[in-house]
Coordinates of C-alpha atoms in Angstrom, one line a residue:
Chain A
X23 CA 14.3 23.5 6.3
X24 CA 17.7 24.9 4.9
X25 CA 20.1 21.6 4.2
X26 CA 22.6 20.8 6.8
X27 CA 25.7 22.5 6.6
X28 CA 28.1 19.9 6.3
X29 CA 26.3 17.8 3.2
X30 CA 28.0 18.2 0.0
X31 CA 25.0 18.7 -2.2
X32 CA 27.0 18.6 -5.2
X33 CA 28.5 14.8 -4.4
X34 CA 27.9 12.6 -7.2
X35 CA 27.7 9.8 -4.8
X36 CA 24.3 8.2 -5.8
X37 CA 23.7 11.1 -8.3
X38 CA 22.5 13.5 -5.6
X39 CA 20.7 16.6 -6.9
X40 CA 21.9 15.2 -10.2
X41 CA 18.0 14.9 -11.8
X42 CA 15.3 17.3 -11.6
X43 CA 11.4 16.9 -12.0
X44 CA 10.4 19.8 -14.4
X45 CA 6.6 19.1 -15.1
X46 CA 4.0 17.9 -13.5
X47 CA 0.5 17.5 -14.8
X48 CA -3.1 15.6 -14.0
X49 CA -6.4 15.4 -15.2
X50 CA -9.6 16.4 -13.1
X51 CA -10.6 14.1 -10.2
X52 CA -13.7 12.4 -10.9
X53 CA -16.0 9.5 -10.9
X54 CA -17.2 9.1 -14.3
X55 CA -14.8 10.2 -16.4
X56 CA -16.7 9.2 -19.3
X57 CA -13.2 8.7 -21.3
X58 CA -10.8 6.1 -21.8
X59 CA -7.5 5.9 -19.9
X60 CA -5.9 6.6 -23.0
X61 CA -7.8 9.9 -23.4
X62 CA -7.2 10.4 -19.5
X63 CA -3.5 9.4 -20.1
X64 CA -3.0 11.8 -23.1
X65 CA -4.6 14.9 -21.0
X66 CA -2.2 14.8 -18.1
X67 CA 0.8 14.0 -20.1
X68 CA 0.3 17.1 -22.2
X69 CA -0.6 19.0 -19.4
X70 CA 2.9 17.8 -17.7
X71 CA 5.0 19.2 -20.9
X72 CA 3.0 21.9 -21.1
X73 CA 3.8 22.8 -17.3
X74 CA 7.6 22.1 -18.3
X75 CA 7.5 24.6 -21.0
X76 CA 8.6 21.6 -23.4
X77 CA 7.6 20.8 -26.5
X78 CA 6.6 17.1 -27.6
X79 CA 9.9 16.8 -29.4
X80 CA 11.8 17.5 -26.4
X81 CA 10.5 14.2 -24.8
X82 CA 12.0 11.5 -25.8
X83 CA 11.2 9.0 -22.9
X84 CA 7.8 7.5 -21.4
X85 CA 7.2 5.0 -18.1
X86 CA 3.9 4.1 -16.8
X87 CA 2.8 1.4 -14.2
X88 CA -0.7 -0.3 -14.0
X89 CA -2.5 -3.2 -12.9
X90 CA -3.8 -4.5 -16.3
X91 CA -6.2 -1.8 -16.2
X92 CA -5.0 0.8 -18.5
X93 CA -3.5 2.0 -21.8
X94 CA 0.4 1.7 -22.8
X95 CA 2.9 4.4 -23.5
X96 CA 3.0 3.5 -27.1
X97 CA -0.8 5.1 -27.1
X98 CA 0.2 7.8 -25.8
X99 CA 3.1 8.7 -27.2
X100 CA 1.3 8.2 -30.7
X101 CA -1.6 10.2 -29.7
X102 CA 0.8 13.5 -28.9
X103 CA 3.3 12.7 -31.5
X104 CA 6.2 12.0 -29.2
X105 CA 9.0 9.9 -30.8
X106 CA 10.3 7.9 -28.3
X107 CA 14.1 6.5 -27.7
X108 CA 13.1 4.6 -24.7
X109 CA 9.6 3.4 -23.2
X110 CA 8.4 0.8 -20.7
X111 CA 5.1 -0.1 -19.3
X112 CA 5.6 -1.6 -15.5
X113 CA 3.4 -3.8 -13.8
X114 CA 2.5 -2.7 -10.5
X115 CA 0.4 0.0 -8.4
X116 CA 1.4 1.9 -5.3
X117 CA 5.1 2.4 -4.6
X118 CA 5.6 2.8 -8.5
X119 CA 5.7 6.2 -8.5
X120 CA 9.0 6.7 -6.7
X121 CA 10.5 3.6 -8.0
X122 CA 10.2 4.8 -11.7
X123 CA 11.6 8.1 -10.5
X124 CA 14.8 6.0 -9.7
X125 CA 14.4 4.2 -13.2
X126 CA 14.0 7.2 -15.2
X127 CA 17.5 8.6 -14.0
X128 CA 18.9 5.2 -14.7
X129 CA 18.2 4.9 -18.0
X130 CA 19.0 8.9 -18.7
X131 CA 22.2 8.4 -16.9
X132 CA 22.9 5.3 -19.3
X133 CA 22.6 7.7 -22.2
X134 CA 19.3 5.9 -23.5
X135 CA 17.2 9.0 -23.8
X136 CA 17.1 12.9 -22.0
X137 CA 13.9 13.5 -20.7
X138 CA 11.0 11.0 -19.2
X139 CA 7.6 11.4 -18.7
X140 CA 5.9 8.8 -16.1
X141 CA 2.4 8.6 -16.3
X142 CA -0.7 6.6 -14.5
X143 CA -4.1 6.5 -16.2
X144 CA -6.8 5.0 -14.8
X145 CA -10.6 4.8 -14.3
X146 CA -10.4 3.8 -10.4
X147 CA -14.1 4.0 -9.9
X148 CA -15.8 3.4 -13.3
X149 CA -13.7 0.5 -14.5
X150 CA -11.5 -1.6 -12.8
X151 CA -12.7 -0.4 -9.2
X152 CA -9.4 0.0 -7.0
X153 CA -11.1 -1.2 -3.6
X154 CA -11.7 -4.5 -5.0
X155 CA -15.4 -4.7 -5.9
X156 CA -16.9 -5.1 -9.1
X157 CA -15.6 -7.7 -11.7
X158 CA -12.3 -8.3 -9.6
X159 CA -14.5 -9.5 -6.5
X160 CA -16.5 -12.1 -8.6
X161 CA -13.7 -13.7 -10.3
X162 CA -12.7 -17.3 -10.3
X163 CA -10.1 -18.1 -7.7
X164 CA -6.9 -20.1 -9.0
X165 CA -4.1 -21.5 -7.8
X166 CA -2.1 -19.4 -5.2
X167 CA -5.0 -17.5 -4.4
X168 CA -6.7 -20.5 -2.9
X169 CA -4.7 -19.3 0.4
X170 CA -6.1 -16.0 0.2
X171 CA -9.5 -15.1 -1.4
X172 CA -11.0 -18.6 -0.6
X173 CA -11.3 -17.3 3.0
X174 CA -12.8 -13.4 1.9
X175 CA -9.5 -12.2 1.7
X176 CA -9.0 -10.2 -1.0
X177 CA -9.2 -6.9 -1.1
X178 CA -6.6 -4.3 0.2
X179 CA -7.8 -3.6 3.2
X180 CA -8.9 -6.8 4.0
X181 CA -4.7 -8.3 3.1
X182 CA -3.2 -5.3 5.4
X183 CA -5.4 -5.4 8.5
X184 CA -3.5 -8.4 10.1
X185 CA -0.6 -5.3 10.2
X186 CA -2.9 -2.8 11.4
X187 CA -4.7 -4.9 13.9
X188 CA -1.5 -6.2 15.5
X189 CA 0.2 -2.3 15.6
X190 CA -3.0 -1.7 17.7
X191 CA -1.9 -5.0 19.5
X192 CA 1.8 -4.5 20.0
X193 CA 1.7 -0.7 20.7
X194 CA -1.6 0.4 21.9
X195 CA -2.5 2.6 19.2
X196 CA -5.9 3.7 19.1
X197 CA -8.6 4.0 16.3
X198 CA -8.8 7.7 17.5
X199 CA -5.2 8.4 16.7
X200 CA -5.4 7.0 13.5
X201 CA -8.8 8.3 12.6
X202 CA -6.6 12.0 13.0
X203 CA -4.9 11.1 9.9
X204 CA -8.3 11.3 7.5
X205 CA -9.2 14.8 9.7
X206 CA -5.8 16.3 8.8
X207 CA -6.2 15.5 5.4
X208 CA -9.9 16.5 5.0
X209 CA -8.7 19.8 6.1
X210 CA -6.1 20.3 4.1
X211 CA -8.2 18.8 0.8
X212 CA -10.9 21.6 1.7
X213 CA -8.1 24.3 0.3
X214 CA -7.1 22.1 -2.8
X215 CA -10.2 23.0 -5.5
X216 CA -9.1 19.7 -7.4
X217 CA -9.7 17.2 -4.5
X218 CA -12.9 15.0 -4.9
X219 CA -13.8 15.3 -1.1
X220 CA -13.2 18.6 0.0
X221 CA -15.4 18.4 3.0
X222 CA -13.7 19.0 6.8
X223 CA -14.3 15.9 9.0
X224 CA -13.7 15.1 12.2
X225 CA -12.0 12.2 14.0
X226 CA -15.5 11.4 15.7
X227 CA -17.2 11.6 12.3
X228 CA -14.4 9.1 11.0
X229 CA -14.9 6.7 14.0
X230 CA -18.5 7.1 13.7
X231 CA -18.7 5.9 10.0
X232 CA -19.6 2.5 9.5
X233 CA -17.0 -0.5 9.7
X234 CA -15.8 -2.0 6.7
X235 CA -13.3 -4.9 8.1
X236 CA -11.9 -4.0 11.7
X237 CA -10.0 -1.9 12.3
X238 CA -11.2 0.0 9.0
X239 CA -13.8 1.9 9.1
X240 CA -15.4 3.6 5.7
X241 CA -13.3 7.0 6.6
X242 CA -10.2 5.2 7.1
X243 CA -10.1 4.1 3.6
X244 CA -9.0 6.0 0.4
X245 CA -11.7 7.5 -2.2
X246 CA -11.9 5.4 -5.6
X247 CA -11.6 8.1 -8.8
X248 CA -11.1 8.1 -12.2
X249 CA -7.7 10.5 -13.5
X250 CA -4.6 10.5 -14.6
X251 CA -1.3 12.0 -13.5
X252 CA 1.9 12.7 -15.2
X253 CA 5.7 13.7 -14.1
X254 CA 8.9 14.8 -15.8
X255 CA 12.4 14.1 -14.8
X256 CA 15.4 15.0 -16.5
X257 CA 18.9 16.1 -15.6
X258 CA 19.7 19.0 -13.4
X259 CA 21.6 20.7 -16.1
X260 CA 18.9 20.5 -18.4
X261 CA 16.4 21.9 -15.9
X262 CA 18.0 25.0 -15.4
X263 CA 16.1 26.4 -18.4
X264 CA 12.6 25.4 -17.0
X265 CA 9.7 27.3 -16.5
X266 CA 9.8 26.9 -12.5
X267 CA 12.4 26.9 -9.9
X268 CA 14.0 23.4 -10.4
X269 CA 12.8 20.5 -8.0
X270 CA 16.0 18.4 -7.6
X271 CA 15.8 14.5 -6.8
X272 CA 18.0 14.2 -3.7
X273 CA 17.5 10.5 -3.3
X274 CA 15.4 7.2 -3.9
X275 CA 14.4 4.0 -3.0
X276 CA 12.3 1.8 -5.1
X277 CA 10.2 -1.2 -4.2
X278 CA 12.4 -2.3 -1.3
X279 CA 10.9 -5.1 0.8
X280 CA 10.5 -7.1 3.8
X281 CA 11.4 -10.9 3.7
X282 CA 9.1 -12.6 2.1
X283 CA 7.5 -10.2 -0.4
X284 CA 4.7 -12.5 -1.4
X285 CA 3.6 -13.1 2.2
X286 CA 4.9 -10.3 3.9
X287 CA 2.6 -11.8 7.4
X288 CA 5.0 -14.8 7.7
X289 CA 8.0 -12.5 8.3
X290 CA 7.7 -10.6 11.6
X291 CA 7.1 -8.5 13.4
X292 CA 4.2 -8.0 11.1
X293 CA 3.6 -4.5 12.8
X294 CA 6.5 -3.4 10.9
X295 CA 6.4 -2.4 7.1
X296 CA 9.0 -2.2 4.6
X297 CA 10.2 1.6 5.5
X298 CA 12.3 -0.1 8.3
X299 CA 14.6 -1.6 5.0
X300 CA 13.8 1.3 2.9
X301 CA 15.0 4.1 5.4
X302 CA 18.8 2.5 5.2
X303 CA 18.8 3.3 1.4
X304 CA 16.8 6.6 1.6
X305 CA 18.4 8.8 4.0
X306 CA 22.1 8.1 3.4
X307 CA 21.2 8.6 -0.3
X308 CA 19.4 12.0 0.5
X309 CA 22.1 13.1 2.6
X310 CA 19.5 14.2 5.0
X311 CA 17.2 12.6 7.6
X312 CA 13.5 12.9 8.7
X313 CA 14.0 15.8 11.2
X314 CA 15.6 17.6 8.2
X315 CA 12.0 17.2 6.1
X316 CA 9.5 20.1 5.7
X317 CA 6.6 18.2 4.2
X318 CA 5.7 14.2 3.9
X319 CA 3.7 12.6 1.5
X320 CA 2.9 9.2 3.3
X321 CA 0.8 7.1 1.1
X322 CA -2.8 7.0 2.5
X323 CA -4.6 4.1 0.9
X324 CA -5.6 3.9 4.3
X325 CA -5.0 6.1 7.4
X326 CA -3.0 3.2 8.8
X327 CA -0.7 3.5 6.0
X328 CA 0.3 7.0 6.5
X329 CA 1.1 6.3 10.0
X330 CA 3.2 2.8 9.9
X331 CA 5.4 4.4 7.1
X332 CA 6.1 7.9 9.2
X333 CA 6.9 5.9 12.1
X334 CA 9.2 3.3 10.3
X335 CA 11.0 5.6 8.3
X336 CA 11.9 7.2 11.5
X337 CA 9.9 10.5 11.7
X338 CA 8.8 9.1 15.5
X339 CA 10.0 6.0 17.6
X340 CA 9.2 2.6 16.9
X341 CA 5.5 2.4 18.2
X342 CA 4.6 6.1 18.5
X343 CA 3.0 6.8 15.0
X344 CA -0.2 6.8 17.0
X345 CA 0.9 9.8 18.8
X346 CA 2.5 11.4 16.0
X347 CA -0.3 11.5 13.6
X348 CA -2.4 12.7 16.1
X349 CA -0.5 15.6 18.2
X350 CA -1.0 18.5 15.2
X351 CA 2.3 17.7 13.6
X352 CA 0.9 16.5 10.2
X353 CA -1.9 19.3 9.6
X354 CA -1.2 22.7 8.0
X355 CA 0.4 24.8 10.2
X356 CA 2.1 22.0 12.1
X357 CA 5.9 21.1 12.4
X358 CA 5.8 18.8 9.2
X359 CA 2.5 18.4 7.2
X360 CA 1.4 15.3 5.5
X361 CA -0.4 15.2 2.0
X362 CA -1.0 18.5 1.7
X363 CA -3.2 18.0 -1.1
X364 CA -5.6 16.0 0.7
X365 CA -4.0 12.4 -0.8
X366 CA -5.6 9.4 -1.6
X367 CA -8.3 9.7 1.7
X368 CA -9.7 13.0 0.0
X369 CA -8.1 14.3 -3.4
X370 CA -8.1 11.2 -5.6
X371 CA -6.6 7.8 -5.9
X372 CA -3.4 7.7 -8.3
X373 CA -1.3 4.8 -6.8
X374 CA 0.7 7.4 -5.5
X375 CA 1.6 9.9 -8.4
X376 CA -0.8 12.7 -7.0
X377 CA 1.3 13.0 -3.8
X378 CA 4.5 13.5 -5.7
X379 CA 2.9 16.1 -7.9
X380 CA 1.6 18.2 -4.8
X381 CA 5.4 18.2 -3.0
X382 CA 6.9 19.1 -6.2
X383 CA 4.3 22.2 -6.2
X384 CA 4.9 23.0 -2.4
X385 CA 9.2 23.0 -3.5
X386 CA 8.2 25.3 -6.2
X387 CA 6.0 27.8 -3.6
X388 CA 2.9 27.1 -5.8
X389 CA 0.6 25.1 -4.7
X390 CA -2.6 25.4 -6.4
X391 CA -4.8 26.8 -3.8
X392 CA -7.5 29.8 -3.9
X393 CA -5.0 32.3 -3.1
X394 CA -5.4 35.2 -5.2
X395 CA -3.1 35.6 -8.5
X396 CA -0.8 38.6 -8.8
X397 CA -0.1 40.5 -12.1
X398 CA 2.9 38.3 -12.6
X399 CA 1.0 35.2 -12.7
X400 CA 2.4 34.1 -9.4
X401 CA 0.0 33.2 -6.5
X402 CA 0.0 35.4 -3.4
X403 CA 0.1 32.9 -0.3
X404 CA -1.6 34.1 2.6
X405 CA -0.6 31.2 5.1
X406 CA -4.0 31.5 6.2
X407 CA -5.0 27.5 6.6
X408 CA -8.7 28.1 7.2
X409 CA -11.1 26.5 5.0
X410 CA -11.2 27.5 1.5
X411 CA -7.7 28.9 2.2
X412 CA -4.1 28.7 1.6
X413 CA -2.5 25.5 1.6
X414 CA 1.1 26.4 0.7
X415 CA 3.7 25.3 3.4
X416 CA 5.7 28.4 4.2
X417 CA 9.8 27.9 3.6
X418 CA 9.2 24.5 1.9
X419 CA 12.7 23.5 1.0
X420 CA 12.6 19.9 1.4
X421 CA 10.2 17.0 1.0
X422 CA 9.9 12.9 1.5
X423 CA 7.4 10.9 -0.4
X424 CA 6.6 7.7 1.0
X425 CA 5.1 4.9 -1.7
X426 CA 3.3 1.8 -0.4
X427 CA 2.6 -1.0 -2.1
X428 CA 1.6 -3.9 0.6
X429 CA 3.0 -3.7 4.1
X430 CA 5.8 -5.6 2.8
X431 CA 7.2 -3.4 -0.4
X432 CA 7.4 0.4 -0.3
X433 CA 9.3 3.2 -2.3
X434 CA 10.7 6.7 -1.2
X435 CA 12.0 9.9 -2.6
X436 CA 13.4 13.1 -1.1
X437 CA 13.1 16.1 -3.2
X438 CA 14.3 19.7 -2.7
X439 CA 14.0 23.0 -3.8
X440 CA 16.9 23.4 -6.2
Chain B
X16 CA -5.2 -33.3 -12.3
X17 CA -6.7 -30.1 -12.6
X18 CA -9.5 -29.3 -9.9
X19 CA -12.4 -27.2 -11.1
X20 CA -14.8 -26.9 -7.9
X21 CA -17.5 -24.5 -6.0
X22 CA -17.4 -23.5 -2.9
X23 CA -20.2 -20.8 -1.3
X24 CA -20.8 -20.4 -5.2
X25 CA -17.3 -19.2 -5.9
X26 CA -15.5 -21.2 -8.7
X27 CA -12.0 -22.4 -7.2
X28 CA -9.6 -23.8 -10.0
X29 CA -6.3 -25.5 -9.4
X30 CA -4.1 -26.4 -12.7
X31 CA -3.0 -29.5 -13.2
X32 CA 0.8 -28.1 -13.5
X33 CA 0.4 -26.7 -10.0
X34 CA 1.9 -30.1 -8.3
X35 CA 2.7 -28.3 -4.7
X36 CA -0.9 -26.8 -4.5
X37 CA -2.7 -29.9 -6.0
X38 CA -0.6 -32.1 -3.3
X39 CA -1.2 -29.5 -0.2
X40 CA -5.1 -29.8 -1.1
X41 CA -5.0 -33.3 -1.5
X42 CA -3.7 -34.1 2.2
X43 CA -6.1 -31.2 3.5
X44 CA -9.1 -33.4 1.8
X45 CA -7.8 -36.1 3.6
X46 CA -7.9 -34.0 6.7
X47 CA -4.4 -34.7 7.5
X48 CA -2.4 -31.1 7.2
X49 CA 0.8 -31.3 5.8
X50 CA 3.4 -29.3 4.9
X51 CA 6.4 -29.1 2.6
X52 CA 9.4 -29.9 4.8
X53 CA 13.0 -28.7 2.9
X54 CA 15.2 -31.6 2.5
X55 CA 18.2 -29.1 2.8
X56 CA 17.8 -27.5 5.9
X57 CA 14.3 -29.2 7.6
X58 CA 12.4 -26.5 8.0
X59 CA 8.7 -26.4 7.4
X60 CA 7.0 -23.9 4.9
X61 CA 3.8 -22.6 4.3
X62 CA 2.2 -21.9 2.0
X63 CA 3.5 -24.4 -0.7
X64 CA 6.5 -22.9 -2.6
X65 CA 8.5 -24.7 -5.2
X66 CA 11.7 -24.0 -3.2
X67 CA 12.7 -23.2 0.4
X68 CA 12.8 -19.5 1.2
X69 CA 15.8 -20.3 3.8
X70 CA 18.0 -22.4 1.6
X71 CA 17.0 -22.4 -2.0
X72 CA 16.5 -26.4 -2.0
X73 CA 13.9 -27.7 -4.5
X74 CA 13.8 -30.5 -2.8
X75 CA 11.3 -31.5 -0.4
X76 CA 9.0 -34.1 1.4
X77 CA 5.2 -33.6 2.4
X78 CA 5.1 -34.1 6.3
X79 CA 2.4 -34.2 8.8
X80 CA 1.7 -30.9 10.9
X81 CA -0.4 -30.6 14.3
X82 CA -3.1 -27.9 13.2
X83 CA -2.6 -26.2 16.4
X84 CA -1.7 -22.8 17.4
X85 CA -3.0 -19.2 18.6
X86 CA -4.3 -16.3 16.8
X87 CA -1.5 -13.7 15.8
X88 CA -3.9 -11.4 14.0
X89 CA -7.2 -11.0 12.6
X90 CA -9.7 -9.1 10.8
X91 CA -13.5 -8.9 10.8
X92 CA -15.0 -8.7 7.8
X93 CA -18.3 -6.6 7.9
X94 CA -18.4 -5.3 4.4
X95 CA -17.9 -8.2 2.3
X96 CA -16.6 -7.6 -1.3
X97 CA -16.9 -11.0 -3.0
X98 CA -20.3 -11.8 -3.5
X99 CA -20.1 -15.3 -2.0
X100 CA -19.2 -14.0 1.4
X101 CA -21.9 -11.3 1.4
X102 CA -24.1 -13.6 3.1
X103 CA -21.9 -14.4 5.7
X104 CA -20.7 -11.2 7.7
X105 CA -19.1 -10.6 9.9
X106 CA -16.6 -13.2 9.2
X107 CA -13.6 -13.3 10.4
X108 CA -10.0 -14.0 8.8
X109 CA -7.5 -15.3 11.2
X110 CA -3.7 -15.2 10.7
X111 CA -2.3 -18.3 13.1
X112 CA 1.0 -18.9 14.6
X113 CA 1.4 -22.9 14.5
X114 CA 2.8 -24.2 17.7
X115 CA 5.0 -26.1 15.3
X116 CA 8.0 -24.2 14.3
X117 CA 6.9 -21.0 16.2
X118 CA 10.1 -18.7 16.6
X119 CA 12.1 -20.6 14.0
X120 CA 14.3 -19.7 12.0
X121 CA 14.1 -16.1 13.8
X122 CA 12.4 -15.2 16.7
X123 CA 9.5 -13.0 14.7
X124 CA 9.0 -16.1 12.4
X125 CA 6.0 -18.5 12.4
X126 CA 4.5 -20.5 10.2
X127 CA 1.4 -18.4 9.9
X128 CA -1.5 -20.0 8.5
X129 CA -4.4 -18.2 7.1
X130 CA -8.1 -19.4 7.6
X131 CA -11.7 -18.3 9.0
X132 CA -13.2 -18.9 12.0
X133 CA -15.4 -21.9 11.4
X134 CA -17.1 -24.5 13.5
X135 CA -16.0 -28.0 14.0
X136 CA -17.7 -29.1 10.6
X137 CA -16.1 -26.7 8.7
X138 CA -19.1 -24.1 8.1
X139 CA -18.2 -20.1 8.3
X140 CA -18.8 -19.5 12.3
X141 CA -21.7 -17.9 13.0
X142 CA -21.7 -14.0 14.7
X143 CA -21.9 -15.2 18.3
X144 CA -18.8 -17.3 17.8
X145 CA -16.8 -14.3 16.0
X146 CA -17.0 -11.9 18.6
X147 CA -15.6 -14.5 21.2
X148 CA -12.1 -14.8 19.2
X149 CA -9.3 -12.4 19.1
X150 CA -5.4 -12.4 19.7
X151 CA -4.2 -15.1 21.4
X152 CA -7.0 -17.4 21.0
X153 CA -6.4 -21.1 21.0
X154 CA -7.5 -22.7 17.7
X155 CA -7.5 -26.3 16.2
X156 CA -7.7 -26.8 12.5
X157 CA -10.9 -28.4 11.1
X158 CA -11.7 -28.4 7.3
X159 CA -14.2 -27.4 4.8
X160 CA -14.6 -30.1 2.4
X161 CA -15.1 -28.9 -1.3
X162 CA -14.7 -31.4 -3.9
X163 CA -12.5 -34.5 -4.4
X164 CA -8.9 -33.5 -4.0
X165 CA -10.0 -30.0 -2.5
X166 CA -10.7 -29.1 1.2
X167 CA -9.8 -25.8 2.4
X168 CA -7.9 -25.7 6.3
X169 CA -9.9 -23.6 8.7
X170 CA -9.8 -22.7 12.3
X171 CA -12.2 -23.2 15.2
X172 CA -11.7 -22.3 18.9
X173 CA -10.0 -25.4 20.8
X174 CA -11.9 -26.2 23.3
X175 CA -9.5 -29.0 24.6
X176 CA -7.0 -26.7 26.2
X177 CA -6.7 -23.9 28.4
X178 CA -7.6 -20.5 26.9
X179 CA -6.2 -16.9 27.6
X180 CA -8.5 -15.2 30.6
X181 CA -9.1 -12.3 27.7
X182 CA -8.2 -12.5 23.9
X183 CA -7.2 -9.2 22.3
X184 CA -9.8 -7.6 20.7
X185 CA -10.1 -4.3 18.7
X186 CA -10.8 -1.9 21.3
X187 CA -14.3 0.3 20.4
X188 CA -16.5 -2.6 21.0

């Protein structure tokens, strides 16, 4: 969708359009990578640098995020011969990607460095299981955790389900409506050769899968995979010389939270999530509104997280998220597709970065699907979204990524084709 | 003094520096539920914290609180991930709005206390009881005794009070 005419895209306020994502890269999405997070991270960062057409000498900043389950920037930079003017490894999982894009803009603006690569490397299946099974689930329970884990209330699915269940109670949201998120994302993944799960599934198949913890069926939950992902942020001026059309950052909000961050279930209504607060920063910063967005990347740790965020960021009225995600809007070919790569439910679990990478490719009009590549090296998109076909969205100009940590904390970024 | 205990085969530890949690669980061990009450603004809070989330006062006292309320939300776990709970599925984790201080300091807030659905003696509830509880069910607090100085507050259906005609349950059952 074109930008609204009355918006001044050159406005310096909040650095709108002054920074760009110039490179994206990832490893394969597998279970059983057979390598360290250091090797995975090196692979993804190298791919992002090559994608941007840069050399190691042209990257001078590095950020990463992790939860005690990964390597550090020092090792990745060392392995690739990158001399850094700035680096930092941040604690955290989901919602970090968008927040770190904002941090990257800040440190470049402060003159600390010029070009920042952000990475997340994880063996989320073969080492530290993201679903919480394995060693994490058998660890001793100490201190504040006695108020949660001692009750068998530990995994993300268990912790978030109070919010999911209460949304069904407050608004009549149905299991079938929410299952439509998995059906849509699986359709997208079937056109993504990189996706871990490429098989299309129906709403009925989601509802027939076994219950993990109510209201979550197995197929309401994301995949656990081993992978690394990376993106490169630099100034819009420097991005002019890039290999790809520029992807400009319109606005960002990072780790915006409900009251009582540590106990989001204390501050009601619990069927409302952090997007309710984040939207009041995101849309004014970006100078656009949800109605202007062509493609969304609403975090799908669970089918419900996609629905709750789209609702609270204002893509539909409060309480109508179930309808919004099940009426065809979020499917390829619909009015505003969500997670066209298949997202965490199908492509692979990366704590949010793969969904930003996907929207960068959408904005370049270069989704890496199975469409034929022409003699100029560019893909000839067919816009035929049948199984195994195209997943490029036509005339994609503006995207919004909505990152999720918990019901109480989220981050977001709006990007445009520049 | 630090506590090292075992509950359902799961190690539960409290550090000797953790004065707030030690006091909280000591009251639970006496089957006498207490919460911190702020000496600045008089609001109660759960779980224990080191300052008042409403007025930042670091001064509080322990006040007895009636362990009664209604289920605000819940999850019913069928696939346990913690080894200690694998033999207890399906089990309920309840989020209970205490009657005390409900709707304060704002209309959407309450003292929301987490616990399992338990039998009156504190053991986890069997499947036939799990199926009867949902949003709106009236519950009262009971305790799972773990060790000296440590019991876990739990919830059981309150038989001494009128229940809603039908508690709200997940629809596909």
